[in-house]
mmCIF file of C-alpha atoms in Angstrom:
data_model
loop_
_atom_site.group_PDB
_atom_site.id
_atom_site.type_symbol
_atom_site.label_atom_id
_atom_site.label_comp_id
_atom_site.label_asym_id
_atom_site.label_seq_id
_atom_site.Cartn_x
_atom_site.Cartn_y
_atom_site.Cartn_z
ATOM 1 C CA UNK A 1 19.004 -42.158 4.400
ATOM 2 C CA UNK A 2 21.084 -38.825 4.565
ATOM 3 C CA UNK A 3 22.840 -40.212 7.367
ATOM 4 C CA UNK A 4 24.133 -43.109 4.883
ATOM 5 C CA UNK A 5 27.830 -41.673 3.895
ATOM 6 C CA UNK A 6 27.712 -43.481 0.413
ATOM 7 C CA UNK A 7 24.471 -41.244 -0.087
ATOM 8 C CA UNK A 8 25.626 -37.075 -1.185
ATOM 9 C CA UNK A 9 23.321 -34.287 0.521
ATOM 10 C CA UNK A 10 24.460 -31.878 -1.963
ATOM 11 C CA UNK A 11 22.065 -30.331 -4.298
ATOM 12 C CA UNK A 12 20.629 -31.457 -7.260
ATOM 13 C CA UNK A 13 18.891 -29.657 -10.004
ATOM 14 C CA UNK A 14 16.182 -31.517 -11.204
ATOM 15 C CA UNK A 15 15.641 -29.272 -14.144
ATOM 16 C CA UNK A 16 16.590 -29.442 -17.901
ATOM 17 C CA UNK A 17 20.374 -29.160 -18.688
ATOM 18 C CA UNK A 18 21.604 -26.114 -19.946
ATOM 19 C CA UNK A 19 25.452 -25.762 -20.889
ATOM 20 C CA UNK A 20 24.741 -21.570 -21.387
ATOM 21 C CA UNK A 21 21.367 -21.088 -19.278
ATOM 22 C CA UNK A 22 21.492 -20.795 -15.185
ATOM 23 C CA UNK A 23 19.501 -22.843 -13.620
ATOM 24 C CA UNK A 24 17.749 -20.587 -10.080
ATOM 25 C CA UNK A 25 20.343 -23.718 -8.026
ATOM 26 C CA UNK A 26 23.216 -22.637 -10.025
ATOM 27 C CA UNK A 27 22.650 -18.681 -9.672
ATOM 28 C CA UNK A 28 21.404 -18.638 -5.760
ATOM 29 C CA UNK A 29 23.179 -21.467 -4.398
ATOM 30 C CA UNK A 30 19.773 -23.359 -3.934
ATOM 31 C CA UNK A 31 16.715 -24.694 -5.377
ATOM 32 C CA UNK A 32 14.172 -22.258 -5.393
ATOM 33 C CA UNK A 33 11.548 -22.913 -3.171
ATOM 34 C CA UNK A 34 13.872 -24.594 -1.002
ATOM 35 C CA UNK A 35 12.312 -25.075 2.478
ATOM 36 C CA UNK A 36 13.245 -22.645 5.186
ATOM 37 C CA UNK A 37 14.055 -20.211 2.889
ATOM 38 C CA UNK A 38 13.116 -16.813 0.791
ATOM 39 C CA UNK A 39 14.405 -15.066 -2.083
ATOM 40 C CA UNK A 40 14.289 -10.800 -2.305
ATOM 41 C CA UNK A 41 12.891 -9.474 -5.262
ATOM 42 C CA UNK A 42 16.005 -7.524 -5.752
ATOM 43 C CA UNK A 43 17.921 -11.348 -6.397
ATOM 44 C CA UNK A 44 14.959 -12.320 -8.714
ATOM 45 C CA UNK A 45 15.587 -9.279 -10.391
ATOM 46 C CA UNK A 46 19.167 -10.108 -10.898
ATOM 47 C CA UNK A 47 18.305 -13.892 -11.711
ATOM 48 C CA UNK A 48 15.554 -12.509 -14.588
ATOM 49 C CA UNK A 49 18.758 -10.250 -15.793
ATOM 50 C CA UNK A 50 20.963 -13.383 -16.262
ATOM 51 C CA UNK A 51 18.366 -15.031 -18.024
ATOM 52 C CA UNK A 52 18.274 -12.044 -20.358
ATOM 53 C CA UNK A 53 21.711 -11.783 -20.547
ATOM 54 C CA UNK A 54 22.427 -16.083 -21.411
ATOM 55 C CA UNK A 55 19.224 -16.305 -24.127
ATOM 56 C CA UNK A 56 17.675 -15.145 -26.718
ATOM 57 C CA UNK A 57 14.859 -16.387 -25.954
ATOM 58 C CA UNK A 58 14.520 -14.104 -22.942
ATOM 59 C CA UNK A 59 14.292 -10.371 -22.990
ATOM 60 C CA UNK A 60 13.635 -8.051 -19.664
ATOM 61 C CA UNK A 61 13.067 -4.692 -18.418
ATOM 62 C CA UNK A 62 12.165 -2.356 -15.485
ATOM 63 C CA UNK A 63 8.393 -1.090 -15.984
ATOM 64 C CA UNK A 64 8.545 1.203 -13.254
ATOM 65 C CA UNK A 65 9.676 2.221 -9.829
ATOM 66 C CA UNK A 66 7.612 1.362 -6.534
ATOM 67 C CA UNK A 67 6.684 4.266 -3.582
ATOM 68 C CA UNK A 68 10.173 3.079 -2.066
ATOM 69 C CA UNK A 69 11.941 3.558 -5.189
ATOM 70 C CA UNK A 70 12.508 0.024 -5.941
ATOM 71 C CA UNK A 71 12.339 -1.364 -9.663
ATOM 72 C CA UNK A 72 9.695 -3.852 -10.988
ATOM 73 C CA UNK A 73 10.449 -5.426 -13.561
ATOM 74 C CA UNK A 74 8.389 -7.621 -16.720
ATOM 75 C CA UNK A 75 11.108 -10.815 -17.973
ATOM 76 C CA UNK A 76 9.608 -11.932 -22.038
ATOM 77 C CA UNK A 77 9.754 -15.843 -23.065
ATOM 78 C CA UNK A 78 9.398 -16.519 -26.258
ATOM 79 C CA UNK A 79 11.143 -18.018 -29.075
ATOM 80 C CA UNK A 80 14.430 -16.835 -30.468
ATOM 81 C CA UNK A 81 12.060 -15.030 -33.753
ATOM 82 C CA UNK A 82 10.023 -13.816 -31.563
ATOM 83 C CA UNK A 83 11.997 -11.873 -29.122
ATOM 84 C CA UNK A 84 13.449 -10.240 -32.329
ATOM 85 C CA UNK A 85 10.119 -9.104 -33.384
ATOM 86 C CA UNK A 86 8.488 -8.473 -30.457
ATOM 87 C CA UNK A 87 7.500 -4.678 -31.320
ATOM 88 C CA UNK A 88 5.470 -6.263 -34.311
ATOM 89 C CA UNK A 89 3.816 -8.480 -32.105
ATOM 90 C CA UNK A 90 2.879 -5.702 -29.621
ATOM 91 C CA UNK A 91 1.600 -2.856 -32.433
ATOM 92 C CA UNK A 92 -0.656 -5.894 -34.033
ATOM 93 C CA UNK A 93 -2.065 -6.718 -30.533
ATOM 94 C CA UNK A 94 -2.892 -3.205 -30.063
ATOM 95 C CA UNK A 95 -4.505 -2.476 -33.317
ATOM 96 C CA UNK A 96 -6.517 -5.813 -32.640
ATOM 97 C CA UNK A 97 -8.044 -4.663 -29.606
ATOM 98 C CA UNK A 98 -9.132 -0.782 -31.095
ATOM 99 C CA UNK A 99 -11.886 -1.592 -33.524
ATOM 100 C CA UNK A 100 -12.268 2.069 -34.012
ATOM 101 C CA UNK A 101 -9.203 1.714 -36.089
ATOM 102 C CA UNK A 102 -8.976 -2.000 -37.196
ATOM 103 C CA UNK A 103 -11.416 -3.061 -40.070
ATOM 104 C CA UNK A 104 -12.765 -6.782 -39.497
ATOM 105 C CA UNK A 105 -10.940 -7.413 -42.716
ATOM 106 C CA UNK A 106 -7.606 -6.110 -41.391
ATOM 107 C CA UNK A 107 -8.489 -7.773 -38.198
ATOM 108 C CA UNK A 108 -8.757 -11.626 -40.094
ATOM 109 C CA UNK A 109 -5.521 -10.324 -41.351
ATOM 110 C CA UNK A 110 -3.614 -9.564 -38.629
ATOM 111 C CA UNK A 111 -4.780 -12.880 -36.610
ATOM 112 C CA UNK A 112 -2.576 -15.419 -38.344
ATOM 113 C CA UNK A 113 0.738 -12.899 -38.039
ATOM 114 C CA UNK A 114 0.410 -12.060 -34.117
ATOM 115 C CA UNK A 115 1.050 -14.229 -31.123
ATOM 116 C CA UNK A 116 -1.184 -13.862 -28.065
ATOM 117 C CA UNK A 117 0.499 -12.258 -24.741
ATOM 118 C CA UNK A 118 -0.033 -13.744 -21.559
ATOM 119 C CA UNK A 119 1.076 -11.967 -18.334
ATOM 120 C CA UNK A 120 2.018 -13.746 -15.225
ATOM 121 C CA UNK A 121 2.015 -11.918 -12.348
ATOM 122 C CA UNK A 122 2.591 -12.914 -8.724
ATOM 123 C CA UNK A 123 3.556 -11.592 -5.334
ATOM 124 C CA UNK A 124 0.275 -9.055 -4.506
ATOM 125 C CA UNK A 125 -0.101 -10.330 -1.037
ATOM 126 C CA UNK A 126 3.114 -9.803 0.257
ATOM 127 C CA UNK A 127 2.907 -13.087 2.655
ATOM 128 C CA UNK A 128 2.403 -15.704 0.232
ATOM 129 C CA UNK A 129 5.869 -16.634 -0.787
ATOM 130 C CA UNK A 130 5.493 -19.472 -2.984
ATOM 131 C CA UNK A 131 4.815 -17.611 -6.116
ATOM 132 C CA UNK A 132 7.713 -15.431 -7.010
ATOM 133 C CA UNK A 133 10.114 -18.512 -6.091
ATOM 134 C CA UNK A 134 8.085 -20.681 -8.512
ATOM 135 C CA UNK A 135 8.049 -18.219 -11.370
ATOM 136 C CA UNK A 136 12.000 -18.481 -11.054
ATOM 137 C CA UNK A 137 12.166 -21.906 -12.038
ATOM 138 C CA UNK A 138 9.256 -21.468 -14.670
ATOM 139 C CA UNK A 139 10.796 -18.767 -16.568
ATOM 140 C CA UNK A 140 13.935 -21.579 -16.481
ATOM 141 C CA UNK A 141 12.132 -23.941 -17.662
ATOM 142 C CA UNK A 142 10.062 -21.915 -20.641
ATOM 143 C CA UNK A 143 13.690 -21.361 -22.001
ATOM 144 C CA UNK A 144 15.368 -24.164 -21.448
ATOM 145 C CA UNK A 145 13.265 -27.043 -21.793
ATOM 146 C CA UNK A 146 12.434 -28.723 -25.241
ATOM 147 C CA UNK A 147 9.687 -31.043 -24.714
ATOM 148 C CA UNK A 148 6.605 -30.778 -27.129
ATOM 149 C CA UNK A 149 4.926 -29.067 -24.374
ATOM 150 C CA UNK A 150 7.237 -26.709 -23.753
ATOM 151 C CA UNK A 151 8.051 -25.687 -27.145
ATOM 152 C CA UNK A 152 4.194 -25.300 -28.015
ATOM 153 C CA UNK A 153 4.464 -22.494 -25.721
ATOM 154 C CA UNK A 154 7.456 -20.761 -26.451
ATOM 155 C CA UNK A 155 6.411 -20.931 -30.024
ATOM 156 C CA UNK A 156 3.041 -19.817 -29.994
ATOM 157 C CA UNK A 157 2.544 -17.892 -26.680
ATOM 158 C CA UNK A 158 4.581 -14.306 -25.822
ATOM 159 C CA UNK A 159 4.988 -15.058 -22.240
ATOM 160 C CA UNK A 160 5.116 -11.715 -19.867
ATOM 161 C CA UNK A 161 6.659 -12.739 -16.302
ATOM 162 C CA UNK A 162 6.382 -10.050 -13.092
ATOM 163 C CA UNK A 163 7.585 -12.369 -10.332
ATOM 164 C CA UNK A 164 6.995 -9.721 -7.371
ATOM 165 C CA UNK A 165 4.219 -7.525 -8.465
ATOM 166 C CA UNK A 166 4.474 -5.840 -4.791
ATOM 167 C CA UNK A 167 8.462 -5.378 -4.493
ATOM 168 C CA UNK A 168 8.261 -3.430 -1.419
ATOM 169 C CA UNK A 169 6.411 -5.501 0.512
ATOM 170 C CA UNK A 170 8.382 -8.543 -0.621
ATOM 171 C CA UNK A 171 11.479 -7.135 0.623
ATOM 172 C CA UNK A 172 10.027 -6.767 3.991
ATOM 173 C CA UNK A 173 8.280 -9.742 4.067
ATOM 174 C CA UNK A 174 11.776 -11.644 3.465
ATOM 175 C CA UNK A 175 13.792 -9.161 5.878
ATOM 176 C CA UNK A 176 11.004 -10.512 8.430
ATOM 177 C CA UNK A 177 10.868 -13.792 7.640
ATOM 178 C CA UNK A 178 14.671 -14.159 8.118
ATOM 179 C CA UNK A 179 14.561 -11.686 11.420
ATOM 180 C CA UNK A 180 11.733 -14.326 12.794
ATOM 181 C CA UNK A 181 13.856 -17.183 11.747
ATOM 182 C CA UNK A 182 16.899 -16.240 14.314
ATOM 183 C CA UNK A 183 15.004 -15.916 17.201
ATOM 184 C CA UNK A 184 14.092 -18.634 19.393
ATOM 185 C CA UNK A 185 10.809 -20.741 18.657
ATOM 186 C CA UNK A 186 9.478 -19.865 22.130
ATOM 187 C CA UNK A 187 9.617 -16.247 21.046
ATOM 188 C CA UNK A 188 6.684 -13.954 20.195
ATOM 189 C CA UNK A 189 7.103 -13.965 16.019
ATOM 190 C CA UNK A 190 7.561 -10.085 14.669
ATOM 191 C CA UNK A 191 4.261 -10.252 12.172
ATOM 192 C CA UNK A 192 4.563 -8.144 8.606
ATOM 193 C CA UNK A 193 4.002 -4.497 9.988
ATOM 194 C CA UNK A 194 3.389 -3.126 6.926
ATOM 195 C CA UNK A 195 3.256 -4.023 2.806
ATOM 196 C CA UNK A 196 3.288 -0.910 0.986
ATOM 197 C CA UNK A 197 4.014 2.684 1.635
ATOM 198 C CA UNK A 198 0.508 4.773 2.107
ATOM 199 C CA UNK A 199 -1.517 1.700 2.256
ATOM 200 C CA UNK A 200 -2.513 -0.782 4.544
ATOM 201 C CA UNK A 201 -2.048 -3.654 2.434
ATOM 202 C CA UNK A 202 -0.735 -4.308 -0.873
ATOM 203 C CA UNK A 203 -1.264 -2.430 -3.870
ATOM 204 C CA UNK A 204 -4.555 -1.488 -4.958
ATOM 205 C CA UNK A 205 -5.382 -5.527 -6.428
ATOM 206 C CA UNK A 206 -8.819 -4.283 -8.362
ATOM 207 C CA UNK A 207 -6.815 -1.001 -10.086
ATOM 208 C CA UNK A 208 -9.908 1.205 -9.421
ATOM 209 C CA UNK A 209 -7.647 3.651 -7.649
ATOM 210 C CA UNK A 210 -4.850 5.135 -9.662
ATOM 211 C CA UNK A 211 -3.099 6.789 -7.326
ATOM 212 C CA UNK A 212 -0.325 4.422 -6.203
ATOM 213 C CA UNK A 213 2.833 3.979 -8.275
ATOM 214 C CA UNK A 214 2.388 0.406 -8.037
ATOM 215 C CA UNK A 215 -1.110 0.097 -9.929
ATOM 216 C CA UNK A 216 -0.221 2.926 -12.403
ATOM 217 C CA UNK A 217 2.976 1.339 -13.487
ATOM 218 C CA UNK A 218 0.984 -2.663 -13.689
ATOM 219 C CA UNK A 219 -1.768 -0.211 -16.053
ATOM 220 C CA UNK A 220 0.735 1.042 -18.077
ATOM 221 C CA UNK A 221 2.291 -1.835 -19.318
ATOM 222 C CA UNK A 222 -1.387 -3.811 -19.660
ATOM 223 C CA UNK A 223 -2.477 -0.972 -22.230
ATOM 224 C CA UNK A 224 0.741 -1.324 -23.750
ATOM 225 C CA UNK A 225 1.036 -4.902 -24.098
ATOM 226 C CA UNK A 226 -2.546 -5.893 -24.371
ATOM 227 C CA UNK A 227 -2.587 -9.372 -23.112
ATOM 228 C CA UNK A 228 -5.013 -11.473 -23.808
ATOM 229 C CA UNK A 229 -4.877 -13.433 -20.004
ATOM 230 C CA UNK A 230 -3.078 -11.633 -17.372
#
């Protein structure tokens, strides 16, 4: 049918509208998850920024650096009163999980007033690409969209999005991905040499060993944040 001039092959978001709000098509110059292609964490860094930048429903931040010196970065969803009191949010969650310093009674207290934090994380094993693509359009859609579903969340839920939890190894996985993607198909493919600096694969995924920048910087912001699912 694309061959059928009275049919377009250009683009089409298939996402909410948003007059203020760039869609991942709009910002990239594709859909994400587009076939045939990848997007480096540095890009879904800068996507995550616009978000922040075009709502205020959206708020991010770089939680660390990686061995190679690269940020990571946490993007919050929530709704617009929310966001504006997130720091109340966060110091409730924390005194709810420390009963050495919440009372039950302060505890049935604070319950009603604080929203539960769930953090999304993807992109551990550097080769499977799917995830940090579809938490592009996710994080779009958790602003953007206003069915019941949708707003259920953002009303309720403080949503914590790391897209690339392994940046370094993303970036390589993409710069091989693309390297492979040039050659002919008859040709040997380059595999992923490496994922992480001083390890063999990707950062340490059960965070018994504290010794990579990666894992501390994930621990930090988990005994910060205190979400309830991560």
């Amino acid at each position: 049918h694309l061959q059928d001039p009275r049919i377009t092959t250009e683009l089409v978001d298939h996402l909410p509208a948003s007059s203020t709000v760039p869609t991942p098509l709009k910002f990239h110059g594709r859909i994400a998850g587009t076939p045939g292609e990848l997007t480096y964490a540095k890009d879904i860094h800068r996507y995550f920024a616009a978000l922040d930048q075009a709502s205020d429903r959206a708020r991010m931040w770089t939680i660390g650096k990686t061995e190679e010196g690269r940020d990571m970065v946490v993007l919050v969803i929530a709704d617009e009163a929310t966001i504006r009191d997130l720091d109340t949010h966060k110091r409730n969650m924390a005194a709810l999980t420390d009963p050495r310093v919440t009372s039950d009674a302060d505890a049935r207290r604070l319950i009603p007033q604080t929203k539960p934090i769930y953090w999304l994380t993807s992109g551990m094993h550097s080769p499977e690409n799917g995830g940090p693509e579809t938490l592009q359009e996710l994080a779009y859609r958790l602003i953007v969209q206003e069915t019941p579903f949708i707003q259920n969340i953002r009303n309720n839920v403080i949503t914590l999005i790391t897209p690339d939890i392994e940046v370094d190894g993303r970036e390589k996985q993409v710069d091989t991905y693309y390297f492979n993607k040039k050659r002919d198909s008859g040709d040997v493919r380059l595999p992923l040499m490496y994922w992480g600096k001083y390890v063999a694969h990707d950062n340490n995924r059960d965070h018994i060993g504290q010794f990579l920048a990666l894992s501390k910087n994930v621990t930090r912001l988990f005994l910060e944040w205190h979400p309830v699912i991560m």
